[in-house]
């Protein structure tokens, strides 16, 4: 999925580049799919590229179905690569989307003995501006990664490749930064490619989201531990509870429509089949997709709730991820993996929407 031009282009890495690829593969449990990765370093041109070639193979005698957005089938839709520079994680700066829960059409089929290969420009979604040794691997650990019909709940599966190493030594030219539009004043909104009706819907959604967020923050500040909390974030744990409370304090402040709130820029030009997406390091720009305009104003998976979801992704707010989508997945996550639930954006949205109402 292409989400628009990213805000940087890595320029030439000078003097010396060497490449070492480790060709090991790691099989996913039960499904038998393997992943391999190699990295090709582009020439020393005016724009430096690190290209990763990913191959998924099915050596079994059965067709296997893998969730498409955890592959590079349509570009990078999730942080599916583990990238480090001199041992330190390199930030993923690609899109964070809210999608409908996965359906059968969201899975990619790999027939018996079939392999599929993609080439990915890592610079589109990872900040590769530094010098030193990069270690790169395709690495996915996700609930519902494989389509297991009849399973009571999506299990958490792991699929990973071996590690490729790219050593880049020498000076690095400055990043070419695309300056984003100036944000609107605190507590207000600006609009790009939005009709008058869409602007009105977004203004109403922000107002409702502000109410949702302040209500959620009040609940948490009262140290309440009822079904509303445990349904979405799991059994009580003081550290996890404190994390969620801090998140909603920040979400509530950002969503406020007073001078203490964030200036939010809405962009209605996207035709992607998602509710919305953001780039977590670019607050507070929110891109609305096609699904957003079919959502109800309030309630489950609403226009208001979607804004809670997206605001939570910003690093300066809560830095949430998309571990699972949908109420069913979020409820299962709270039971099976509460540590992941407290960083899942949909879990925050459903807690705030509180539909149906839980005490």
Coordinates of C-alpha atoms in Angstrom, one line a residue, residues 151-331:
X151 CA -9.6 -21.8 15.4
X152 CA -11.3 -20.5 18.6
X153 CA -9.0 -17.5 18.6
X154 CA -6.1 -16.3 16.4
X155 CA -2.9 -17.6 17.8
X156 CA 0.3 -15.6 18.0
X157 CA 2.7 -16.8 15.2
X158 CA 6.3 -15.9 14.4
X159 CA 7.9 -15.9 11.0
X160 CA 11.4 -14.6 10.6
X161 CA 14.4 -14.7 8.2
X162 CA 18.0 -14.8 8.9
X163 CA 19.9 -11.5 9.4
X164 CA 21.7 -9.5 6.7
X165 CA 24.4 -7.1 7.7
X166 CA 25.3 -3.9 5.8
X167 CA 28.2 -1.8 7.0
X168 CA 28.2 1.8 6.0
X169 CA 31.2 3.8 6.9
X170 CA 32.0 7.5 6.2
X171 CA 30.2 10.8 6.4
X172 CA 26.5 11.1 5.7
X173 CA 25.0 14.0 3.9
X174 CA 22.1 15.9 5.4
X175 CA 18.7 14.3 5.1
X176 CA 16.5 16.0 2.6
X177 CA 13.4 16.9 4.6
X178 CA 10.0 17.7 3.2
X179 CA 8.6 20.4 5.4
X180 CA 5.0 19.5 6.4
X181 CA 2.3 22.1 6.3
X182 CA 2.1 24.4 9.3
X183 CA -0.2 23.0 11.9
X184 CA -3.4 24.8 12.8
X185 CA -3.6 26.7 16.1
X186 CA -3.9 24.6 19.3
X187 CA -7.3 22.9 19.8
X188 CA -8.3 23.6 16.2
X189 CA -8.4 21.6 12.9
X190 CA -7.2 22.2 9.3
X191 CA -8.4 20.3 6.3
X192 CA -6.8 19.2 3.0
X193 CA -9.0 17.9 0.1
X194 CA -12.0 17.6 2.4
X195 CA -15.5 18.6 1.3
X196 CA -17.7 20.9 3.5
X197 CA -19.6 17.8 4.7
X198 CA -16.4 16.0 5.5
X199 CA -15.1 19.0 7.5
X200 CA -18.3 19.1 9.5
X201 CA -18.1 15.3 10.2
X202 CA -14.5 15.6 11.3
X203 CA -15.1 18.5 13.6
X204 CA -18.0 16.6 15.2
X205 CA -15.8 13.5 15.4
X206 CA -13.1 15.4 17.2
X207 CA -15.6 16.8 19.7
X208 CA -17.0 13.4 20.4
X209 CA -13.5 11.9 20.6
X210 CA -12.5 14.6 23.1
X211 CA -15.5 13.5 25.3
X212 CA -14.6 9.9 24.9
X213 CA -10.9 10.5 25.9
X214 CA -11.7 12.7 28.9
X215 CA -14.2 10.1 30.2
X216 CA -11.7 7.3 29.8
X217 CA -9.0 9.4 31.6
X218 CA -11.4 10.1 34.5
X219 CA -12.2 6.4 34.8
X220 CA -8.5 5.6 35.0
X221 CA -7.7 8.4 37.4
X222 CA -10.3 7.1 39.8
X223 CA -8.3 3.8 39.9
X224 CA -11.4 1.9 38.7
X225 CA -10.8 -1.8 38.0
X226 CA -14.1 -3.1 36.6
X227 CA -15.1 -5.0 33.5
X228 CA -14.5 -2.1 31.3
X229 CA -10.8 -2.2 32.0
X230 CA -10.3 -5.9 32.2
X231 CA -12.2 -6.5 28.9
X232 CA -9.8 -4.5 26.9
X233 CA -6.6 -4.6 28.9
X234 CA -6.7 -7.8 30.8
X235 CA -6.2 -8.8 34.4
X236 CA -5.2 -5.9 36.7
X237 CA -1.5 -5.2 37.0
X238 CA -0.3 -2.0 38.6
X239 CA 2.4 -1.2 36.0
X240 CA 0.1 -1.9 33.0
X241 CA -2.7 0.1 34.5
X242 CA -0.4 3.0 35.1
X243 CA 0.7 2.8 31.4
X244 CA -2.9 3.0 30.2
X245 CA -3.7 5.8 32.5
X246 CA -0.7 7.8 31.2
X247 CA -1.7 7.1 27.6
X248 CA -5.2 8.4 28.2
X249 CA -3.9 11.5 29.9
X250 CA -1.9 12.3 26.8
X251 CA -4.8 11.3 24.4
X252 CA -7.2 13.5 26.3
X253 CA -4.9 16.4 26.2
X254 CA -4.2 16.1 22.5
X255 CA -7.9 15.7 21.6
X256 CA -9.1 18.7 23.6
X257 CA -10.7 21.4 21.5
X258 CA -9.4 24.1 23.8
X259 CA -6.1 26.0 23.7
X260 CA -4.5 23.1 25.5
X261 CA -5.3 20.6 22.7
X262 CA -3.3 19.8 19.6
X263 CA -3.7 21.4 16.3
X264 CA -4.8 18.5 14.1
X265 CA -4.4 18.5 10.3
X266 CA -6.9 16.2 8.5
X267 CA -6.3 15.0 4.9
X268 CA -9.2 13.5 3.0
X269 CA -7.4 12.7 -0.3
X270 CA -6.6 9.1 0.4
X271 CA -8.4 6.3 -1.5
X272 CA -7.0 3.5 0.6
X273 CA -9.3 0.9 1.9
X274 CA -8.6 1.7 5.6
X275 CA -10.3 3.9 8.2
X276 CA -7.3 6.1 8.6
X277 CA -3.5 6.2 8.9
X278 CA -0.8 8.3 10.4
X279 CA 3.0 8.5 10.5
X280 CA 3.8 8.2 14.2
X281 CA 6.7 10.6 14.0
X282 CA 4.6 13.3 12.3
X283 CA 2.0 14.6 14.8
X284 CA -0.7 15.6 14.3
X285 CA -1.4 14.8 10.6
X286 CA -4.2 12.3 10.1
X287 CA -5.1 10.8 6.7
X288 CA -8.7 9.5 6.3
X289 CA -9.3 6.4 4.1
X290 CA -12.4 5.2 2.3
X291 CA -13.7 3.1 5.2
X292 CA -13.8 6.1 7.5
X293 CA -16.7 7.7 5.7
X294 CA -18.9 4.6 6.0
X295 CA -18.3 4.4 9.8
X296 CA -21.0 5.7 12.3
X297 CA -20.4 9.0 14.0
X298 CA -20.0 7.4 17.5
X299 CA -20.0 3.9 18.9
X300 CA -18.0 0.8 17.9
X301 CA -15.4 1.5 15.1
X302 CA -16.8 5.0 14.8
X303 CA -15.4 8.2 13.3
X304 CA -14.8 9.5 16.8
X305 CA -13.2 6.3 18.0
X306 CA -11.0 6.2 14.9
X307 CA -9.5 9.5 15.9
X308 CA -8.7 8.0 19.4
X309 CA -7.0 5.1 17.6
X310 CA -4.9 7.3 15.3
X311 CA -3.9 9.9 17.9
X312 CA -2.7 7.1 20.2
X313 CA -0.2 6.1 17.4
X314 CA 1.8 9.3 17.7
X315 CA 5.1 8.8 19.5
X316 CA 4.5 12.1 21.4
X317 CA 1.1 10.8 22.7
X318 CA 1.2 7.0 23.4
X319 CA 3.2 5.4 20.7
X320 CA 0.7 2.5 20.3
X321 CA 1.0 -0.3 17.7
X322 CA -1.5 -2.4 15.7
X323 CA -1.2 -5.8 17.3
X324 CA -4.7 -6.9 16.4
X325 CA -7.8 -5.3 14.8
X326 CA -11.5 -5.6 15.7
X327 CA -13.3 -6.1 19.0
X328 CA -13.0 -9.9 19.0
X329 CA -9.3 -9.8 18.4
X330 CA -8.9 -7.1 21.1
X331 CA -10.9 -9.1 23.7

